[in-house]
Amino acid sequence: MASSVVAGFPSPAEQYVERPLDLNELLVARPAATYFVRAAGDSMTGDGIRDGDLLVVDRSLDPEDGSIVIACVDGEFTVKRLRRDGTSGAVRLEAANPAYRPIEFAGEMELRVFGVVTAVVHRFVGTVEGA
């Protein structure tokens, strides 16, 4: 009598099966203060934020120097890195792409911060060798 064998590819992950992964649990610390927004454009590619990425934003966090924030500048929404000069108190928003100049605040310019980006979700858009 011949032995039997499973037809298919065994999964090495089967022995590590746990409960389903909950992205809200993983990415959202304060649900009541968290929202999601989709990024548009290429100004933040140096920080790993690409066009079409989903940003997780916590509006309960106080933005600190260096935080990536969702901001409204004179009525236009943007995602940028917040910079505060410790000496002068001057504020600017910086892109993470050298093609874009920082937004320096002077005169009557209005800045409103709507939250701190805490996570970025993006799809893999490439090819896998051998697939």
Short mmCIF file of N, CA and C in Angstrom, two decimals:
data_model
loop_
_atom_site.label_atom_id
_atom_site.label_comp_id
_atom_site.label_asym_id
_atom_site.label_seq_id
_atom_site.Cartn_x
_atom_site.Cartn_y
_atom_site.Cartn_z
N MET A 1 0.83 -1.17 0.00
CA MET A 1 0.00 0.00 0.00
C MET A 1 0.89 1.24 0.00
N ALA A 2 0.54 2.25 -0.79
CA ALA A 2 1.32 3.47 -0.91
C ALA A 2 0.92 4.47 0.16
N SER A 3 1.87 5.33 0.56
CA SER A 3 1.59 6.40 1.53
C SER A 3 0.85 7.53 0.82
N SER A 4 0.10 8.33 1.59
CA SER A 4 -0.58 9.48 1.01
C SER A 4 0.22 10.74 1.30
N VAL A 5 0.05 11.71 0.43
CA VAL A 5 0.72 13.00 0.58
C VAL A 5 -0.28 14.10 0.23
N VAL A 6 -0.19 15.21 0.91
CA VAL A 6 -1.08 16.34 0.67
C VAL A 6 -0.68 17.01 -0.64
N ALA A 7 -1.64 17.22 -1.50
CA ALA A 7 -1.38 17.93 -2.75
C ALA A 7 -1.59 19.42 -2.50
N GLY A 8 -0.56 20.17 -2.52
CA GLY A 8 -0.64 21.61 -2.26
C GLY A 8 0.63 22.06 -1.59
N PHE A 9 0.69 23.31 -1.31
CA PHE A 9 1.89 23.87 -0.71
C PHE A 9 1.64 24.11 0.77
N PRO A 10 2.41 23.46 1.64
CA PRO A 10 2.20 23.68 3.08
C PRO A 10 2.59 25.10 3.48
N SER A 11 1.83 25.69 4.37
CA SER A 11 2.11 27.05 4.82
C SER A 11 2.92 27.00 6.11
N PRO A 12 4.11 27.61 6.10
CA PRO A 12 4.90 27.65 7.34
C PRO A 12 4.23 28.53 8.40
N ALA A 13 3.27 29.35 8.01
CA ALA A 13 2.59 30.24 8.95
C ALA A 13 1.47 29.54 9.71
N GLU A 14 1.06 28.35 9.27
CA GLU A 14 -0.06 27.68 9.92
C GLU A 14 0.14 27.47 11.41
N GLN A 15 1.37 27.21 11.81
CA GLN A 15 1.63 26.96 13.21
C GLN A 15 1.57 28.24 14.05
N TYR A 16 1.51 29.40 13.39
CA TYR A 16 1.49 30.67 14.11
C TYR A 16 0.14 31.40 13.98
N VAL A 17 -0.90 30.68 13.62
CA VAL A 17 -2.21 31.30 13.43
C VAL A 17 -2.71 31.83 14.77
N GLU A 18 -3.07 33.12 14.77
CA GLU A 18 -3.61 33.76 15.95
C GLU A 18 -4.94 34.39 15.57
N ARG A 19 -5.45 35.24 16.42
CA ARG A 19 -6.70 35.92 16.11
C ARG A 19 -6.46 36.86 14.92
N PRO A 20 -7.53 37.25 14.22
CA PRO A 20 -7.39 38.13 13.06
C PRO A 20 -6.74 39.46 13.45
N LEU A 21 -6.00 40.01 12.53
CA LEU A 21 -5.34 41.29 12.74
C LEU A 21 -6.36 42.41 12.62
N ASP A 22 -6.40 43.29 13.60
CA ASP A 22 -7.32 44.43 13.60
C ASP A 22 -6.49 45.70 13.40
N LEU A 23 -6.59 46.30 12.21
CA LEU A 23 -5.80 47.49 11.91
C LEU A 23 -6.20 48.67 12.79
N ASN A 24 -7.45 48.76 13.19
CA ASN A 24 -7.84 49.84 14.10
C ASN A 24 -7.11 49.70 15.43
N GLU A 25 -7.03 48.49 15.93
CA GLU A 25 -6.32 48.25 17.19
C GLU A 25 -4.83 48.56 17.05
N LEU A 26 -4.28 48.26 15.90
CA LEU A 26 -2.86 48.47 15.65
C LEU A 26 -2.51 49.94 15.42
N LEU A 27 -3.37 50.68 14.71
CA LEU A 27 -3.02 52.02 14.25
C LEU A 27 -3.72 53.17 14.97
N VAL A 28 -4.79 52.88 15.71
CA VAL A 28 -5.59 53.95 16.30
C VAL A 28 -5.53 53.88 17.82
N ALA A 29 -4.82 54.83 18.43
CA ALA A 29 -4.69 54.86 19.89
C ALA A 29 -5.91 55.50 20.55
N ARG A 30 -6.46 56.54 19.93
CA ARG A 30 -7.59 57.27 20.48
C ARG A 30 -8.68 57.38 19.41
N PRO A 31 -9.58 56.38 19.34
CA PRO A 31 -10.59 56.35 18.27
C PRO A 31 -11.44 57.61 18.15
N ALA A 32 -11.84 58.21 19.26
CA ALA A 32 -12.70 59.39 19.20
C ALA A 32 -12.00 60.60 18.60
N ALA A 33 -10.66 60.59 18.62
CA ALA A 33 -9.90 61.73 18.12
C ALA A 33 -9.18 61.43 16.80
N THR A 34 -9.44 60.27 16.23
CA THR A 34 -8.70 59.85 15.05
C THR A 34 -9.57 59.88 13.81
N TYR A 35 -8.98 60.33 12.72
CA TYR A 35 -9.65 60.27 11.42
C TYR A 35 -8.63 59.86 10.36
N PHE A 36 -9.14 59.54 9.19
CA PHE A 36 -8.31 59.10 8.08
C PHE A 36 -8.46 60.09 6.93
N VAL A 37 -7.38 60.32 6.22
CA VAL A 37 -7.41 61.21 5.06
C VAL A 37 -6.47 60.63 4.01
N ARG A 38 -6.80 60.83 2.75
CA ARG A 38 -5.97 60.31 1.67
C ARG A 38 -5.02 61.41 1.19
N ALA A 39 -3.74 61.08 1.07
CA ALA A 39 -2.73 62.03 0.60
C ALA A 39 -2.84 62.20 -0.91
N ALA A 40 -2.54 63.40 -1.37
CA ALA A 40 -2.50 63.68 -2.80
C ALA A 40 -1.22 64.44 -3.10
N GLY A 41 -0.53 64.04 -4.15
CA GLY A 41 0.69 64.74 -4.54
C GLY A 41 1.94 64.04 -4.07
N ASP A 42 3.08 64.69 -4.34
CA ASP A 42 4.38 64.06 -4.06
C ASP A 42 5.28 64.88 -3.14
N SER A 43 4.71 65.83 -2.42
CA SER A 43 5.55 66.70 -1.59
C SER A 43 6.14 66.01 -0.37
N MET A 44 5.60 64.84 0.03
CA MET A 44 6.07 64.18 1.25
C MET A 44 6.71 62.82 0.98
N THR A 45 7.13 62.58 -0.25
CA THR A 45 7.69 61.27 -0.59
C THR A 45 8.94 60.93 0.21
N GLY A 46 9.71 61.92 0.59
CA GLY A 46 10.91 61.68 1.39
C GLY A 46 10.62 61.13 2.77
N ASP A 47 9.39 61.31 3.24
CA ASP A 47 8.97 60.76 4.53
C ASP A 47 8.10 59.52 4.35
N GLY A 48 8.08 58.96 3.13
CA GLY A 48 7.34 57.73 2.88
C GLY A 48 5.86 57.92 2.64
N ILE A 49 5.43 59.14 2.40
CA ILE A 49 4.02 59.41 2.11
C ILE A 49 3.90 59.64 0.60
N ARG A 50 3.15 58.75 -0.05
CA ARG A 50 3.00 58.81 -1.50
C ARG A 50 1.58 59.21 -1.88
N ASP A 51 1.43 59.63 -3.12
CA ASP A 51 0.12 59.98 -3.66
C ASP A 51 -0.83 58.80 -3.49
N GLY A 52 -1.98 59.05 -2.88
CA GLY A 52 -2.98 58.01 -2.67
C GLY A 52 -2.88 57.27 -1.36
N ASP A 53 -1.82 57.50 -0.58
CA ASP A 53 -1.69 56.83 0.71
C ASP A 53 -2.78 57.27 1.67
N LEU A 54 -3.11 56.38 2.58
CA LEU A 54 -4.08 56.68 3.63
C LEU A 54 -3.31 57.11 4.87
N LEU A 55 -3.64 58.30 5.39
CA LEU A 55 -2.96 58.82 6.58
C LEU A 55 -3.88 58.67 7.78
N VAL A 56 -3.31 58.21 8.88
CA VAL A 56 -4.03 58.11 10.15
C VAL A 56 -3.65 59.36 10.93
N VAL A 57 -4.66 60.13 11.33
CA VAL A 57 -4.42 61.43 11.95
C VAL A 57 -5.09 61.49 13.32
N ASP A 58 -4.33 61.90 14.32
CA ASP A 58 -4.85 62.05 15.68
C ASP A 58 -4.92 63.54 16.01
N ARG A 59 -6.13 64.04 16.15
CA ARG A 59 -6.31 65.46 16.42
C ARG A 59 -6.16 65.82 17.89
N SER A 60 -6.00 64.82 18.76
CA SER A 60 -5.83 65.10 20.19
C SER A 60 -4.38 65.34 20.56
N LEU A 61 -3.46 65.04 19.68
CA LEU A 61 -2.03 65.23 19.97
C LEU A 61 -1.63 66.68 19.73
N ASP A 62 -0.77 67.19 20.60
CA ASP A 62 -0.21 68.52 20.40
C ASP A 62 0.94 68.40 19.41
N PRO A 63 0.88 69.13 18.31
CA PRO A 63 1.97 69.04 17.34
C PRO A 63 3.25 69.64 17.91
N GLU A 64 4.32 68.88 17.79
CA GLU A 64 5.62 69.34 18.27
C GLU A 64 6.51 69.66 17.07
N ASP A 65 7.62 70.30 17.32
CA ASP A 65 8.58 70.55 16.26
C ASP A 65 8.98 69.22 15.64
N GLY A 66 8.82 69.10 14.34
CA GLY A 66 9.16 67.87 13.64
C GLY A 66 7.98 66.95 13.37
N SER A 67 6.80 67.23 13.95
CA SER A 67 5.62 66.42 13.69
C SER A 67 5.15 66.60 12.25
N ILE A 68 4.65 65.53 11.66
CA ILE A 68 3.98 65.64 10.38
C ILE A 68 2.52 65.92 10.69
N VAL A 69 2.00 66.99 10.11
CA VAL A 69 0.66 67.46 10.47
C VAL A 69 -0.23 67.63 9.25
N ILE A 70 -1.53 67.59 9.51
CA ILE A 70 -2.52 68.03 8.54
C ILE A 70 -2.81 69.47 8.92
N ALA A 71 -2.58 70.38 7.99
CA ALA A 71 -2.72 71.80 8.28
C ALA A 71 -3.55 72.49 7.21
N CYS A 72 -4.13 73.59 7.59
CA CYS A 72 -4.87 74.44 6.66
C CYS A 72 -4.12 75.77 6.63
N VAL A 73 -3.63 76.11 5.44
CA VAL A 73 -2.89 77.35 5.26
C VAL A 73 -3.72 78.25 4.35
N ASP A 74 -4.22 79.34 4.91
CA ASP A 74 -5.05 80.27 4.14
C ASP A 74 -6.17 79.54 3.39
N GLY A 75 -6.81 78.58 4.06
CA GLY A 75 -7.94 77.88 3.47
C GLY A 75 -7.60 76.67 2.62
N GLU A 76 -6.32 76.35 2.45
CA GLU A 76 -5.89 75.19 1.65
C GLU A 76 -5.31 74.13 2.57
N PHE A 77 -5.81 72.88 2.45
CA PHE A 77 -5.30 71.80 3.29
C PHE A 77 -4.02 71.22 2.70
N THR A 78 -3.12 70.80 3.60
CA THR A 78 -1.85 70.22 3.18
C THR A 78 -1.34 69.29 4.28
N VAL A 79 -0.44 68.39 3.90
CA VAL A 79 0.28 67.58 4.87
C VAL A 79 1.75 67.97 4.75
N LYS A 80 2.34 68.36 5.87
CA LYS A 80 3.73 68.83 5.89
C LYS A 80 4.33 68.57 7.28
N ARG A 81 5.64 68.74 7.36
CA ARG A 81 6.35 68.64 8.64
C ARG A 81 6.37 70.03 9.28
N LEU A 82 5.92 70.10 10.52
CA LEU A 82 5.87 71.36 11.26
C LEU A 82 7.24 71.64 11.87
N ARG A 83 7.71 72.86 11.68
CA ARG A 83 8.99 73.29 12.28
C ARG A 83 8.75 74.58 13.07
N ARG A 84 9.27 74.59 14.28
CA ARG A 84 9.19 75.78 15.14
C ARG A 84 10.60 76.18 15.52
N ASP A 85 10.92 77.44 15.32
CA ASP A 85 12.22 77.96 15.71
C ASP A 85 12.15 78.27 17.20
N GLY A 86 12.98 77.58 17.98
CA GLY A 86 12.97 77.75 19.43
C GLY A 86 13.33 79.14 19.89
N THR A 87 14.13 79.85 19.13
CA THR A 87 14.57 81.19 19.51
C THR A 87 13.56 82.25 19.15
N SER A 88 13.17 82.29 17.88
CA SER A 88 12.28 83.35 17.41
C SER A 88 10.80 83.00 17.53
N GLY A 89 10.50 81.70 17.65
CA GLY A 89 9.11 81.27 17.69
C GLY A 89 8.48 81.18 16.31
N ALA A 90 9.26 81.44 15.26
CA ALA A 90 8.73 81.38 13.90
C ALA A 90 8.32 79.95 13.56
N VAL A 91 7.26 79.84 12.78
CA VAL A 91 6.73 78.54 12.37
C VAL A 91 6.81 78.43 10.87
N ARG A 92 7.14 77.22 10.40
CA ARG A 92 7.12 76.95 8.96
C ARG A 92 6.68 75.51 8.75
N LEU A 93 6.21 75.23 7.56
CA LEU A 93 5.85 73.89 7.16
C LEU A 93 6.80 73.46 6.06
N GLU A 94 7.38 72.26 6.23
CA GLU A 94 8.36 71.77 5.27
C GLU A 94 7.87 70.54 4.55
N ALA A 95 8.11 70.51 3.26
CA ALA A 95 7.85 69.32 2.45
C ALA A 95 9.03 68.36 2.63
N ALA A 96 8.82 67.12 2.24
CA ALA A 96 9.89 66.12 2.29
C ALA A 96 10.30 65.76 0.87
N ASN A 97 10.28 66.76 0.02
CA ASN A 97 10.68 66.63 -1.37
C ASN A 97 11.38 67.94 -1.72
N PRO A 98 12.64 67.89 -2.15
CA PRO A 98 13.39 69.13 -2.40
C PRO A 98 12.81 70.00 -3.52
N ALA A 99 11.86 69.48 -4.27
CA ALA A 99 11.23 70.27 -5.33
C ALA A 99 10.27 71.32 -4.76
N TYR A 100 9.95 71.23 -3.47
CA TYR A 100 9.00 72.13 -2.84
C TYR A 100 9.69 72.98 -1.79
N ARG A 101 9.39 74.27 -1.81
CA ARG A 101 9.96 75.20 -0.83
C ARG A 101 9.14 75.15 0.46
N PRO A 102 9.77 75.46 1.59
CA PRO A 102 9.01 75.53 2.85
C PRO A 102 7.97 76.65 2.79
N ILE A 103 6.93 76.49 3.57
CA ILE A 103 5.92 77.54 3.70
C ILE A 103 6.29 78.33 4.95
N GLU A 104 6.74 79.55 4.75
CA GLU A 104 7.12 80.44 5.84
C GLU A 104 5.92 81.32 6.17
N PHE A 105 5.65 81.53 7.44
CA PHE A 105 4.48 82.32 7.84
C PHE A 105 4.88 83.74 8.17
N ALA A 106 4.21 84.65 7.50
CA ALA A 106 4.48 86.07 7.71
C ALA A 106 3.19 86.85 7.48
N GLY A 107 3.12 88.00 8.08
CA GLY A 107 1.98 88.89 7.85
C GLY A 107 0.66 88.28 8.27
N GLU A 108 -0.29 88.30 7.37
CA GLU A 108 -1.65 87.86 7.65
C GLU A 108 -1.90 86.39 7.32
N MET A 109 -0.89 85.61 7.04
CA MET A 109 -1.10 84.20 6.70
C MET A 109 -1.71 83.47 7.89
N GLU A 110 -2.66 82.58 7.58
CA GLU A 110 -3.34 81.84 8.64
C GLU A 110 -2.94 80.36 8.60
N LEU A 111 -2.59 79.82 9.76
CA LEU A 111 -2.25 78.41 9.90
C LEU A 111 -3.15 77.79 10.96
N ARG A 112 -3.81 76.70 10.59
CA ARG A 112 -4.59 75.91 11.55
C ARG A 112 -4.13 74.46 11.40
N VAL A 113 -3.79 73.84 12.51
CA VAL A 113 -3.36 72.44 12.49
C VAL A 113 -4.56 71.59 12.88
N PHE A 114 -4.84 70.56 12.06
CA PHE A 114 -6.00 69.70 12.27
C PHE A 114 -5.63 68.31 12.79
N GLY A 115 -4.37 68.10 13.12
CA GLY A 115 -3.98 66.83 13.71
C GLY A 115 -2.58 66.41 13.30
N VAL A 116 -2.08 65.41 14.02
CA VAL A 116 -0.74 64.87 13.79
C VAL A 116 -0.88 63.51 13.10
N VAL A 117 -0.13 63.33 12.04
CA VAL A 117 -0.14 62.05 11.33
C VAL A 117 0.61 61.03 12.19
N THR A 118 -0.06 59.92 12.49
CA THR A 118 0.54 58.89 13.34
C THR A 118 0.90 57.62 12.58
N ALA A 119 0.34 57.45 11.38
CA ALA A 119 0.64 56.26 10.58
C ALA A 119 0.29 56.53 9.12
N VAL A 120 0.93 55.77 8.25
CA VAL A 120 0.70 55.85 6.81
C VAL A 120 0.43 54.44 6.31
N VAL A 121 -0.62 54.29 5.52
CA VAL A 121 -0.95 52.99 4.93
C VAL A 121 -0.88 53.15 3.42
N HIS A 122 -0.03 52.35 2.78
CA HIS A 122 -0.01 52.38 1.32
C HIS A 122 0.12 50.98 0.75
N ARG A 123 -0.38 50.86 -0.46
CA ARG A 123 -0.33 49.58 -1.15
C ARG A 123 1.03 49.42 -1.81
N PHE A 124 1.46 48.20 -1.93
CA PHE A 124 2.66 47.89 -2.67
C PHE A 124 2.30 47.94 -4.14
N VAL A 125 2.98 48.78 -4.89
CA VAL A 125 2.69 48.91 -6.31
C VAL A 125 3.95 48.63 -7.12
N GLY A 126 4.34 47.41 -7.12
CA GLY A 126 5.51 47.01 -7.88
C GLY A 126 5.32 45.59 -8.35
N THR A 127 6.38 45.04 -8.86
CA THR A 127 6.32 43.65 -9.28
C THR A 127 7.20 42.84 -8.36
N VAL A 128 6.82 41.63 -8.16
CA VAL A 128 7.58 40.72 -7.32
C VAL A 128 8.37 39.81 -8.25
N GLU A 129 9.66 39.74 -8.05
CA GLU A 129 10.50 38.88 -8.88
C GLU A 129 10.01 37.44 -8.81
N GLY A 130 9.87 36.82 -9.96
CA GLY A 130 9.50 35.41 -10.00
C GLY A 130 8.02 35.16 -9.85
N ALA A 131 7.22 36.20 -9.65
CA ALA A 131 5.78 35.98 -9.46
C ALA A 131 5.05 36.02 -10.77
#
